[in-house]
Each structure stands twice: as C-alpha cells, then as structure tokens.
C-alpha cells in the first residue's frame, strides 16, 4: 500500500456522463455510449496536449476517474480541456438522435491519493465525487443548454484558477453545496453552448427523450433478428449510414439485432430516412422467404407511423420511384447476352473517362508550370481493372496537344534492347506528325546525326564507298570518250547502275549494323562503342527536340513482362529519356510518361534484380521495391473501383438493357449541382455539394467534382489547409511534394468512386501511404489490422513479422492517433482505400 509521502499532489478529474435516454435503455446502447465517451475523452485530451494513455484511469460505470501524472502542469486541464471536450461532444452528438446525445459533468480537485492494489482512494477523490454530485450543480446544469459543466473544488480554484487571468476565473460561479456529511463550496463554469434550434437542442429539464420505436414494436422484431446470420452485416450498416456519417468501429456488432440497437441512435441522413430504417430495408432485400416479408412489413409500418416517405419499392438505393397509381410503361426490353470482348473499351461505362480528364488536366498543369521537367505517372491496378481503357481515353484528351508514343512493353520484350524499341516508337510517333517530304528530311537528318555519334566505323565505311565510286569513274570515263560512243555509253550506264545497286545494298548493311536500324545493329552498337548509353541518351534528346509538340509516352502491359525486362525498360526511361545528359535546347525536350502496370509486379521485379540490397537498404514499412518506385514516379494513381450503380449500369450495357426514361427532377438536380460545383471555393464546399446529391445525380456529377478538386485554385487552397500535417512528414521538399500530389489524386479517385472521405482522415492516410507504403498495402487488404497499431499488444496477431516493429514506432502512432482526423479505424481505412466502403 502506498503512503501519502510517496505520492505528490495530483490533479484529480472525475467525468460523469449525463444522457437523455430513458433509464430503461437497452444494454447495448450503454456499451456504445461508453465507447463514445472514451473516444471523446481521448480526442479532447490529445487536442489539449495531454496524453490520455499516460493518465491513470479507473472506470466508474457512467463515468471515469482520471489522475494526472505528477509533474504535469495543473493549468492545462482548466485551460484547454473544457473547450476541446465541447468540440469533441458536438462532433459526437451531431450524428446522434436526441435520445443518444450526451453531456458531461467534470469535477476538478487537487490532493494526495492512495492505492491499495484494489483501486485508488483518498479524501481528495471523495471530495471530487461529492462536488460532482452536488444537487445545486445538477439543478443549474439541468436547465442550461450547455454541453459541459466544470466543477472546481475550492482548493483547485484557489491554487490554480483564481491567480491566472488566462483561465478566466470570472466565468466561474461560486456555489454552496451539501452532500451527505460534506458541506462546503465549489465553483461552476458552463462550457459549450448548443447552437441549434430550440426544438432540437438537448435539455435535461425536458425529461427523457422518447425512443424512436416503441418497445413493443422492437420486441416483435427482436426474435427474428437474433437468429439471422448475415455475412455482409457490416457492409449493410455502412451503406445505411451513408457517406456523410463517420462510421465508428463495428467489431462489436455481430447480429442484425445489435445493428438495429446501434443504428437507432443515429440521426437521419440528408434524405430524411433514419439509418435504422434504411438498414432494415437493405436487410430485407438481402434476405428471402418469410423473414424478409416480416421485416418489409415492419419497416413500412414504422415509416408510416413516423410520417417518413419510405417504401420498400422506392427508397432503397437502386430502386426506381413508383407512382401511387400504376402507369403502363413500355415493354420490358429483351435481354440479349452477347459474347464480351476483353479488348480495351472505347465507350465509358465505368467512369474511366472522368479519371482521364483529371490526369489530362494534371499533365497540362505540370507542362505549364515546369515545361523543361519530365513527369512520370504510375497507373497502378491489377490485371483487368481497365488500365488500357484508361490510356485510350487519356490519348483522346491529349493527342491535340501532345505527341503520343504508344509502347506495348509485352509485345516488344522479346525483340531487342528496351532503349532501341523505345527509340523506334519515338521515331515513328514524331514522323507521323509530318508529311512525306518532311519525314524523308527527318530520316536523312537522323542518319547524319547517328553517323556522327557512332564515330570511326561509319566514317571508314563511307570513305571506302566513296573511294570505290571514284575508282569506277576513273575506269569508265576514258572508255566513254572513244569507240562506239552509243554502245560504250550503254555498257557504262549498265555498269554504273549495277554499282549503285551494290553501293545501296552496302549502305543498308552499314546502316543496319552501325546505325541501329535493326536489333542486331543495336546490339553491335552496344558492344562496339565505348560509352553507348551516353550517345543513345543524346540521340533521344535530339529526337524529342524534333517533335512538334511535347512528347508523352504511354507504356502498357509492363506487368506481363519478365522482371529483368521491367527493370531494364524503367532504367532506360529514367537514365536515357527522363534525365537527359545534355542541356535542354528545345522547347519540347521534356518528356512525360504514363506507365500502366500492377505496382506489386514492378516492386517484385526490382527486389528480384537486387536481392543483396534487401536487408541493408529496406526499412520497416518501406521495402526496396518502394524505394525504386519512389525514385521513378512523381505520382501513383490507383485505378478507381466502380460504384455499385456504375457496376449495375455496366452489367445492363453488357446485357443490352438500356434505360430510355428521362427524369426531369434528376436533370434539374444535375444542372444545379454542376453550377454549384463550378462556383465552389474550396474542397469542403465541393465535397458538401457532391455528398448532398442523390446517388443517381452523383453518377453524373462525379467528373465535375473531381475536376473541381483537381483545379489549380482548389489545389492551392488545399495545400494551405494541409500545412498542419507537414510536421508528420520528413522535412525534405520531395517528400512534401509527393504528399501533396498523392493527396490530390487520392481525393479525385475517391470522389470518382462517390466516396467523400473526410479531408483530415484522407490526409493521415496519405501520410501513411507516402511514408510507410508497406503498412498501407497491408491495411488495404486487412483493414482490421489497424488494431495492432493502435494497441501494440495485438501487433503479432494483426501484422506480418517484418512490420511488427512499427506498432511501437512513435512517428507512425502519431499519425494514426492524430487529433485531426484520427484515430484511424478499420472502417476509415476501408473508406480511404476505396475498399468495402459502400
């Protein structure tokens, strides 16, 4: 047992929860409420520069006892904590129904505390609980519209608050109190006024707020839901909550009945439909048989009781509105299933064209800001995700402004050196811009330049050819002058023609072997020239200068090539084209690249090519493959996952099912949305406008929203708002640029997926993606593994062996638990990564 002499004076904080729900609330609600309270406390303490995990805490049912570590400044609690608690509570209550909203009473005291192994105790703790329970304090708080009641003991007020004007002692009200055998005074301050309409504000004086559904109705439903096994339960909950409500952890929800208890506390979304109603509607659609019919009937009955315009046939996502009186419609179109080709699509049915618009705008912006600097984009996606289709759409948007060099890496991988194939493709694209005469001139000019580059071998060959021509002339001219001039001239012409044919054949042999016109010539050049790659790089620079427009390379199917060819080709891109050894002498010398390939394939190729460096260069969370990718590409673009509506539409296209009905209201909503997006000033407004649209309208507004988010004006505003996260990055310009570029493209891609993840959350995820990409990859496929980073004791259960050390990395934990956007949860990871969020 500890003694007072061993324990210095501590700040004692006692927090008690005041709710509006009925005392007979369901036990499941109490569990969710407790989880919410601890989330609020952690957030508020962190934002007040207090580490909640360093506090000694003891759960007391509806409240918690918190002991500040010795040596911590006492004023921090009274200074920032009340206001930060109010902010965190507003965020929590905003998405909850009135009966699920909470307020807090917080008592503050100073004194010595003891611990006998069973718990903490002492007179100072007793005093804190007594002032917390003072009836006069409760009565004052009861009729107020404030979120927080701060009750300071006389000792805490006199020693901490009274002598510090910065703590505003004038805001505290002196109150006399009597609790059991304790009489004295305390000081009360009310914090966090609720700025809502009087009809919506929470007031304890009004008594418990009635539940959304009567107990008898819930009892009828409970027996059906407890026995159901729903594999996609969490996905249905997320869909019911919609994109505007941050989804807390769902790990504790195991049955549909738990989900109903959980969702009953959430406010209706923009459509006015409570999430619990939406969930039950989705569940009924997911089931069949008698249970589905019972749930549908229950939902329609409760919707009618609540005066909600909701019917099972019209309000669920994907259902068309049914008029009250049936109107005969056109005959159902005949479903015709044709064979579907696997070739890249030319029509946009999965919003790939919208991403092409964003990438085209990005390339134009880079070209305008830094015309002499190359820019490499990695289009990352697994096989079959539509990378080639996206390149087709991108080419249509750039071909008037750029010279497009299409390069099929798989087709070229068996022909010759990668640099030779790239050079041939470049020559072909540059020549296509010219007429026949100009192309011939380009060919002659290139031959002269290449002859100069290959050096003595070609010079000697040309000298010998010239000497041979001169010898023939000396031999033939005297014969032409005498004898039968006509016969002699005929023989001479025949001899000269034969000689020229021989010379032409010889010149072609020289060209093919020494001027790189063939694979054999390219390899011979590599073997016979002292510094061949310097000459090749200079020739690429010359060739790019002959292009009449900026050159952009589209490299496709690289993830079908052997690893050695992948490395050789990307090294050629890096050293021969992107980083040219000679100064830029023409306007169009900078080249741009879009490489469409599975990132995992590229990283594995480099790791296989340099196995001896794996242990010495790689770091936890940043493997060797990522180091090479980071050096190569300025921007990595994940191929977006199509939304549910987009997939449904695409399936209808494959089945030749078309919707020929127009919707006037939808057209008006789309027009108004486009106008609003065009006038939006910053990212928050764009996301608000886009998120408030109906699902059908979002399909049409996604492109406009993504382009608005990618505009230079919005990028500048966004970069300014993201500055608060820069301390979490390495302090070098490249890292900061990559963070800003990655955030911008992720925001556009997630928007095209109709996924309005909160900005601060996406910023934290972007930092993890930039600094610890291996962790990001693991979390994308295993979102629940975030638990191992939040609670390091679970690291071995959640993370691979090579990533376990990161569970205690203070810099990574600072990102995951950051007060702005954190802590990151499994559901937030799903939303950031675009997986299973719908």
mmCIF file of C-alpha atoms in Angstrom, residues 18-26 30 97-101 103 142 199 201-212:
data_model
loop_
_atom_site.group_PDB
_atom_site.id
_atom_site.type_symbol
_atom_site.label_atom_id
_atom_site.label_comp_id
_atom_site.label_asym_id
_atom_site.label_seq_id
_atom_site.Cartn_x
_atom_site.Cartn_y
_atom_site.Cartn_z
ATOM 1 C CA UNK A 18 -25.384 12.860 -18.474
ATOM 2 C CA UNK A 19 -27.660 11.409 -21.151
ATOM 3 C CA UNK A 20 -31.218 11.954 -22.307
ATOM 4 C CA UNK A 21 -32.181 8.344 -22.900
ATOM 5 C CA UNK A 22 -34.694 6.562 -20.771
ATOM 6 C CA UNK A 23 -33.305 4.848 -17.645
ATOM 7 C CA UNK A 24 -34.564 1.591 -19.166
ATOM 8 C CA UNK A 25 -32.295 1.981 -22.187
ATOM 9 C CA UNK A 26 -31.040 -1.152 -23.849
ATOM 10 C CA UNK A 30 -24.913 1.647 -22.846
ATOM 11 C CA UNK A 97 -30.520 11.236 -32.273
ATOM 12 C CA UNK A 98 -31.612 13.371 -29.282
ATOM 13 C CA UNK A 99 -32.053 10.314 -27.070
ATOM 14 C CA UNK A 100 -28.468 9.235 -27.805
ATOM 15 C CA UNK A 101 -26.797 12.605 -27.249
ATOM 16 C CA UNK A 103 -23.386 15.961 -21.894
ATOM 17 C CA UNK A 142 -30.199 20.678 -15.821
ATOM 18 C CA UNK A 199 -36.748 22.295 -30.725
ATOM 19 C CA UNK A 201 -31.404 21.276 -28.534
ATOM 20 C CA UNK A 202 -30.853 18.765 -25.786
ATOM 21 C CA UNK A 203 -32.254 19.762 -22.396
ATOM 22 C CA UNK A 204 -32.299 17.577 -19.313
ATOM 23 C CA UNK A 205 -35.183 19.595 -17.884
ATOM 24 C CA UNK A 206 -37.473 18.281 -20.597
ATOM 25 C CA UNK A 207 -37.114 14.770 -19.236
ATOM 26 C CA UNK A 208 -36.023 11.646 -21.109
ATOM 27 C CA UNK A 209 -36.435 11.831 -24.852
ATOM 28 C CA UNK A 210 -38.741 9.109 -26.132
ATOM 29 C CA UNK A 211 -37.244 6.257 -28.118
ATOM 30 C CA UNK A 212 -37.576 6.213 -31.901
#
